[in-house]
Amino acid sequence: MEEKRDLLSSVAKSITASPIQELSHLAQRCNAINLAEGFPDFPAPSHIKDAAISAINSDFNQYSPHNPTGKVFTKDELEIIAAECRTRNCLAITDEVYEHITFNSEKHISLASFPGMRERTIITSSLSKTFSVTGWRVGWAIAPAFIASAIRNIHVKVTDSAPAPFQEAALTALRSPSEYFESLRSDYESRRDYIVNLLARIGFKIHFKPQGAFFLFAELPENCPLSDVEYVRKLIQQAGVVAVPGCGFFHADSSVEKLSQEGYNYQDRYIRFAFCKSDHTLASAAKRLGELLDAAGCLKLK
């Protein structure tokens, strides 16, 4: 056990469950009447609950996520990572939020499923992508008991908990039938194909067709002199369509600096499009972009 605890930082080891946490757990086990914690056990005002229900039903449920390329790691690639973790005695923290959004024959494989990795992997995920509620901020971490305990002790001192109604909704979501996940995958695959074909047709260079998630990383049209930031600005002003400049997804290092000195900086050549949108939204974007095509059928910004 002490060897496992060595995987924790000194700070994580020093943070233990607070007295109120320990006593609250004891109270639950003993079915005690709770006069300790400051949550009312009577109904909240109806007008507040009605406002929340209205906001949910109006789909004020989102925020903006990140993931530029839609890469799905293969079993062989994950085995290399797993081997390095075992050799170097490292923890692996995985974000598996897109596990149900993969395309064609690609399948999500959890790193924790590899030999020797269950005891050294922290799996994180959430309702956000699979259930289209990115603004609810309901997620979870799955880890060995000694790590989960440390996470819980830190978490309760930072954010305490997610909203209780959303946690109840999460229980229902996680019991969704397999048909829901298959429909989700199929719908997103159709949207991916639509935006890939649209952007390739009007001059963007698509080097990698997303294997999962709902983002497309596209290179700017050939001979375009603009940087990614400049291009997105003009795209907003002239087409009324917005994407994300790709420069924020790259690390600066010596090899990149060398390329920049040679007159080629790929960091400024890519922009990211999200296709987690309705068919109507994607069609509207296609219409606006189509109004700015040159004689060759390529997007032309001034």
Short mmCIF file of C-alpha atoms in Angstrom, two decimals:
data_model
loop_
_atom_site.label_atom_id
_atom_site.label_comp_id
_atom_site.label_asym_id
_atom_site.label_seq_id
_atom_site.Cartn_x
_atom_site.Cartn_y
_atom_site.Cartn_z
CA MET A 1 0.00 0.00 0.00
CA GLU A 2 2.83 2.40 0.84
CA GLU A 3 4.40 1.71 -2.57
CA LYS A 4 1.12 2.73 -4.21
CA ARG A 5 0.92 5.88 -2.10
CA ASP A 6 4.28 6.88 -3.56
CA LEU A 7 2.37 7.65 -6.75
CA LEU A 8 0.63 10.50 -4.92
CA SER A 9 2.16 13.93 -4.49
CA SER A 10 3.19 15.12 -1.04
CA VAL A 11 0.27 17.56 -1.09
CA ALA A 12 -2.24 14.84 -1.98
CA LYS A 13 -0.92 12.67 0.83
CA SER A 14 -1.26 15.51 3.32
CA ILE A 15 -4.92 16.20 2.55
CA THR A 16 -7.20 13.85 4.45
CA ALA A 17 -10.92 13.64 4.89
CA SER A 18 -12.27 16.47 7.02
CA PRO A 19 -14.11 15.71 10.26
CA ILE A 20 -17.40 16.72 8.65
CA GLN A 21 -16.79 14.28 5.78
CA GLU A 22 -16.01 11.41 8.13
CA LEU A 23 -18.93 12.18 10.42
CA SER A 24 -21.31 12.62 7.48
CA HIS A 25 -20.38 9.16 6.22
CA LEU A 26 -20.89 7.75 9.69
CA ALA A 27 -24.28 9.49 9.90
CA GLN A 28 -25.36 7.93 6.61
CA ARG A 29 -24.35 4.47 7.79
CA CYS A 30 -26.24 4.97 11.07
CA ASN A 31 -29.27 6.58 9.42
CA ALA A 32 -28.88 9.59 11.74
CA ILE A 33 -31.03 12.72 11.51
CA ASN A 34 -28.83 15.33 9.84
CA LEU A 35 -28.69 18.58 11.79
CA ALA A 36 -25.09 19.21 10.71
CA GLU A 37 -24.94 20.07 7.01
CA GLY A 38 -26.52 23.22 5.68
CA PHE A 39 -28.88 21.85 3.05
CA PRO A 40 -32.65 22.29 3.51
CA ASP A 41 -34.70 19.07 3.43
CA PHE A 42 -37.84 20.91 2.29
CA PRO A 43 -38.75 22.00 -1.27
CA ALA A 44 -37.03 24.90 -2.98
CA PRO A 45 -39.23 27.80 -4.20
CA SER A 46 -41.36 26.76 -7.17
CA HIS A 47 -40.46 29.79 -9.29
CA ILE A 48 -36.75 28.98 -9.01
CA LYS A 49 -37.30 25.35 -10.05
CA ASP A 50 -39.55 26.46 -12.89
CA ALA A 51 -36.84 28.85 -14.13
CA ALA A 52 -34.27 26.05 -14.09
CA ILE A 53 -36.63 23.70 -15.94
CA SER A 54 -37.33 26.41 -18.51
CA ALA A 55 -33.60 27.00 -19.05
CA ILE A 56 -32.97 23.29 -19.52
CA ASN A 57 -35.90 22.88 -21.92
CA SER A 58 -34.68 25.91 -23.88
CA ASP A 59 -31.29 24.20 -24.23
CA PHE A 60 -29.21 26.64 -22.21
CA ASN A 61 -27.11 23.59 -21.47
CA GLN A 62 -23.85 24.23 -23.25
CA TYR A 63 -20.37 25.65 -23.06
CA SER A 64 -17.48 25.43 -25.54
CA PRO A 65 -15.32 22.24 -25.43
CA HIS A 66 -11.93 21.43 -26.96
CA ASN A 67 -10.41 18.65 -29.04
CA PRO A 68 -8.87 19.54 -32.38
CA THR A 69 -8.26 16.42 -34.47
CA GLY A 70 -10.59 13.53 -33.59
CA LYS A 71 -7.73 11.06 -33.23
CA VAL A 72 -8.58 7.59 -31.83
CA PHE A 73 -5.57 5.73 -30.46
CA THR A 74 -5.07 2.17 -31.68
CA LYS A 75 -4.46 -0.82 -29.43
CA ASP A 76 -0.77 -0.88 -30.43
CA GLU A 77 -0.35 2.82 -29.68
CA LEU A 78 -2.01 2.43 -26.29
CA GLU A 79 0.20 -0.54 -25.48
CA ILE A 80 3.27 1.65 -26.03
CA ILE A 81 1.86 4.22 -23.59
CA ALA A 82 0.95 1.51 -21.08
CA ALA A 83 4.43 0.01 -21.28
CA GLU A 84 6.02 3.40 -20.59
CA CYS A 85 3.72 3.95 -17.61
CA ARG A 86 4.63 0.56 -16.15
CA THR A 87 8.36 0.97 -16.81
CA ARG A 88 8.52 4.47 -15.34
CA ASN A 89 5.97 3.83 -12.57
CA CYS A 90 3.75 6.66 -13.81
CA LEU A 91 0.09 7.41 -13.32
CA ALA A 92 -2.02 7.79 -16.45
CA ILE A 93 -4.87 10.29 -16.49
CA THR A 94 -7.25 9.64 -19.38
CA ASP A 95 -10.10 11.77 -20.69
CA GLU A 96 -12.60 9.27 -22.11
CA VAL A 97 -15.47 11.67 -22.68
CA TYR A 98 -15.74 10.75 -26.37
CA GLU A 99 -15.86 6.97 -25.82
CA HIS A 100 -19.27 6.67 -27.52
CA ILE A 101 -18.51 9.02 -30.43
CA THR A 102 -16.28 7.03 -32.78
CA PHE A 103 -16.74 6.47 -36.49
CA ASN A 104 -16.49 3.72 -39.07
CA SER A 105 -14.85 0.67 -37.49
CA GLU A 106 -12.96 2.60 -34.81
CA LYS A 107 -13.61 1.56 -31.22
CA HIS A 108 -12.66 3.23 -27.98
CA ILE A 109 -10.22 1.23 -25.84
CA SER A 110 -9.60 2.31 -22.26
CA LEU A 111 -5.96 2.43 -21.19
CA ALA A 112 -7.06 0.90 -17.89
CA SER A 113 -7.90 -2.35 -19.70
CA PHE A 114 -4.22 -3.13 -20.38
CA PRO A 115 -2.22 -5.39 -18.03
CA GLY A 116 -0.88 -3.52 -15.03
CA MET A 117 -2.79 -0.32 -15.85
CA ARG A 118 -5.97 -0.60 -13.78
CA GLU A 119 -4.03 0.19 -10.62
CA ARG A 120 -2.30 3.22 -12.17
CA THR A 121 -5.02 4.82 -14.34
CA ILE A 122 -7.38 7.65 -13.47
CA ILE A 123 -10.30 7.67 -15.92
CA THR A 124 -12.15 10.95 -16.27
CA SER A 125 -15.38 11.48 -18.17
CA SER A 126 -18.65 13.41 -18.06
CA LEU A 127 -22.16 13.74 -19.44
CA SER A 128 -21.09 16.66 -21.60
CA LYS A 129 -20.46 15.17 -25.03
CA THR A 130 -22.45 11.93 -25.06
CA PHE A 131 -25.60 13.62 -23.77
CA SER A 132 -25.13 17.11 -25.27
CA VAL A 133 -25.11 18.99 -21.95
CA THR A 134 -21.66 20.58 -21.94
CA GLY A 135 -22.84 23.35 -19.61
CA TRP A 136 -24.02 21.06 -16.82
CA ARG A 137 -20.44 20.38 -15.67
CA VAL A 138 -21.23 16.91 -14.34
CA GLY A 139 -18.29 14.54 -14.53
CA TRP A 140 -16.49 11.82 -12.62
CA ALA A 141 -13.16 10.16 -12.02
CA ILE A 142 -12.65 6.41 -11.71
CA ALA A 143 -9.45 5.31 -9.98
CA PRO A 144 -7.97 2.80 -7.52
CA ALA A 145 -9.31 3.33 -4.00
CA PHE A 146 -6.20 5.04 -2.61
CA ILE A 147 -6.17 7.54 -5.50
CA ALA A 148 -9.95 8.04 -5.47
CA SER A 149 -9.75 8.86 -1.77
CA ALA A 150 -7.12 11.54 -2.42
CA ILE A 151 -9.16 12.98 -5.29
CA ARG A 152 -12.27 13.10 -3.12
CA ASN A 153 -10.46 14.83 -0.26
CA ILE A 154 -9.10 17.50 -2.60
CA HIS A 155 -12.32 17.86 -4.59
CA VAL A 156 -14.49 18.53 -1.57
CA LYS A 157 -12.23 21.41 -0.60
CA VAL A 158 -12.27 22.94 -4.09
CA THR A 159 -15.71 22.53 -5.68
CA ASP A 160 -17.57 20.36 -3.15
CA SER A 161 -20.06 18.83 -5.61
CA ALA A 162 -21.95 19.20 -8.86
CA PRO A 163 -25.59 20.39 -8.74
CA ALA A 164 -27.74 17.67 -7.18
CA PRO A 165 -30.52 17.67 -9.86
CA PHE A 166 -27.92 17.12 -12.56
CA GLN A 167 -26.46 14.21 -10.62
CA GLU A 168 -29.92 12.62 -10.54
CA ALA A 169 -30.21 13.15 -14.28
CA ALA A 170 -26.79 11.54 -14.71
CA LEU A 171 -28.05 8.31 -13.16
CA THR A 172 -30.76 8.12 -15.82
CA ALA A 173 -28.33 9.04 -18.60
CA LEU A 174 -25.86 6.31 -17.66
CA ARG A 175 -28.65 3.73 -17.89
CA SER A 176 -29.46 4.71 -21.48
CA PRO A 177 -30.10 1.76 -23.84
CA SER A 178 -27.50 0.75 -26.42
CA GLU A 179 -29.76 2.08 -29.17
CA TYR A 180 -29.19 5.61 -27.90
CA PHE A 181 -25.41 5.35 -28.23
CA GLU A 182 -25.61 3.80 -31.70
CA SER A 183 -27.95 6.56 -32.89
CA LEU A 184 -25.59 9.17 -31.43
CA ARG A 185 -22.61 7.67 -33.26
CA SER A 186 -24.50 7.41 -36.56
CA ASP A 187 -25.79 10.99 -36.40
CA TYR A 188 -22.34 12.40 -35.68
CA GLU A 189 -20.76 10.35 -38.43
CA SER A 190 -23.22 11.84 -40.94
CA ARG A 191 -22.40 15.35 -39.71
CA ARG A 192 -18.69 14.63 -39.94
CA ASP A 193 -19.02 13.50 -43.54
CA TYR A 194 -21.09 16.55 -44.39
CA ILE A 195 -18.57 19.09 -43.06
CA VAL A 196 -15.54 17.20 -44.43
CA ASN A 197 -17.07 17.19 -47.92
CA LEU A 198 -18.16 20.82 -47.64
CA LEU A 199 -14.77 22.18 -46.59
CA ALA A 200 -12.77 20.03 -49.02
CA ARG A 201 -15.02 21.18 -51.86
CA ILE A 202 -14.39 24.88 -51.20
CA GLY A 203 -10.62 24.66 -50.92
CA PHE A 204 -9.66 23.59 -47.39
CA LYS A 205 -7.09 20.80 -47.11
CA ILE A 206 -8.31 17.90 -44.99
CA HIS A 207 -5.28 15.81 -44.01
CA PHE A 208 -7.00 13.78 -41.31
CA LYS A 209 -10.63 12.68 -41.33
CA PRO A 210 -11.81 12.56 -37.71
CA GLN A 211 -12.08 9.05 -36.28
CA GLY A 212 -14.04 10.26 -33.27
CA ALA A 213 -15.27 13.30 -31.30
CA PHE A 214 -16.91 16.16 -33.19
CA PHE A 215 -14.15 18.47 -34.41
CA LEU A 216 -12.35 18.84 -37.71
CA PHE A 217 -8.85 20.31 -38.02
CA ALA A 218 -8.54 21.82 -41.50
CA GLU A 219 -5.59 23.47 -43.21
CA LEU A 220 -6.25 26.83 -44.82
CA PRO A 221 -6.67 26.85 -48.61
CA GLU A 222 -3.46 26.70 -50.60
CA ASN A 223 -1.88 30.06 -51.44
CA CYS A 224 -3.84 31.73 -48.63
CA PRO A 225 -1.48 34.40 -47.20
CA LEU A 226 -3.47 34.89 -44.00
CA SER A 227 -2.64 33.45 -40.58
CA ASP A 228 -5.22 31.32 -38.82
CA VAL A 229 -6.29 34.22 -36.57
CA GLU A 230 -6.54 36.64 -39.50
CA TYR A 231 -8.49 34.09 -41.52
CA VAL A 232 -11.02 33.43 -38.77
CA ARG A 233 -11.52 37.15 -38.27
CA LYS A 234 -12.32 37.63 -41.96
CA LEU A 235 -14.46 34.50 -41.96
CA ILE A 236 -16.59 36.08 -39.23
CA GLN A 237 -16.76 39.49 -40.86
CA GLN A 238 -17.39 38.39 -44.45
CA ALA A 239 -19.16 35.04 -44.20
CA GLY A 240 -20.76 35.28 -40.76
CA VAL A 241 -19.28 31.90 -39.84
CA VAL A 242 -16.84 31.34 -36.98
CA ALA A 243 -14.18 28.68 -36.39
CA VAL A 244 -11.30 28.43 -33.89
CA PRO A 245 -7.72 29.44 -34.84
CA GLY A 246 -5.50 26.37 -34.61
CA CYS A 247 -2.45 28.05 -33.09
CA GLY A 248 -3.74 27.48 -29.57
CA PHE A 249 -3.47 23.70 -30.00
CA PHE A 250 0.26 23.61 -30.75
CA HIS A 251 3.30 23.61 -28.47
CA ALA A 252 6.22 25.87 -29.30
CA ASP A 253 9.58 24.07 -29.47
CA SER A 254 12.90 24.29 -31.26
CA SER A 255 11.78 22.30 -34.28
CA VAL A 256 8.82 24.63 -34.79
CA GLU A 257 11.08 27.67 -34.45
CA LYS A 258 13.38 26.22 -37.10
CA LEU A 259 10.48 25.76 -39.51
CA SER A 260 9.36 29.33 -38.80
CA GLN A 261 12.83 30.63 -39.65
CA GLU A 262 12.62 28.76 -42.95
CA GLY A 263 9.40 30.60 -43.79
CA TYR A 264 6.95 27.83 -42.93
CA ASN A 265 4.94 27.91 -39.73
CA TYR A 266 2.30 25.22 -39.72
CA GLN A 267 0.99 26.53 -36.38
CA ASP A 268 -0.68 29.38 -38.28
CA ARG A 269 -2.13 27.20 -41.03
CA TYR A 270 -4.96 25.34 -39.32
CA ILE A 271 -8.41 26.17 -38.00
CA ARG A 272 -10.86 23.99 -36.13
CA PHE A 273 -14.51 23.49 -37.00
CA ALA A 274 -17.07 21.88 -34.68
CA PHE A 275 -19.83 19.75 -36.22
CA CYS A 276 -21.84 19.15 -33.05
CA LYS A 277 -24.55 21.24 -34.67
CA SER A 278 -28.01 20.65 -36.08
CA ASP A 279 -28.46 19.87 -39.76
CA HIS A 280 -30.06 23.29 -40.12
CA THR A 281 -27.04 25.06 -38.62
CA LEU A 282 -24.59 23.18 -40.83
CA ALA A 283 -26.70 23.88 -43.93
CA SER A 284 -26.89 27.58 -43.02
CA ALA A 285 -23.10 27.73 -42.67
CA ALA A 286 -22.72 26.01 -46.05
CA LYS A 287 -25.05 28.57 -47.64
CA ARG A 288 -23.10 31.52 -46.24
CA LEU A 289 -19.76 30.08 -47.30
CA GLY A 290 -21.19 29.32 -50.73
CA GLU A 291 -21.91 33.00 -51.29
CA LEU A 292 -18.16 33.77 -51.21
CA LEU A 293 -16.87 31.28 -53.78
CA ASP A 294 -14.69 32.34 -56.68
CA ALA A 295 -15.02 31.13 -60.27
CA ALA A 296 -13.13 27.94 -59.37
CA GLY A 297 -15.55 27.15 -56.57
CA CYS A 298 -13.09 27.96 -53.77
CA LEU A 299 -13.76 30.17 -50.76
CA LYS A 300 -12.40 33.66 -51.40
CA LEU A 301 -11.97 36.13 -48.55
CA LYS A 302 -10.94 39.71 -49.27
#
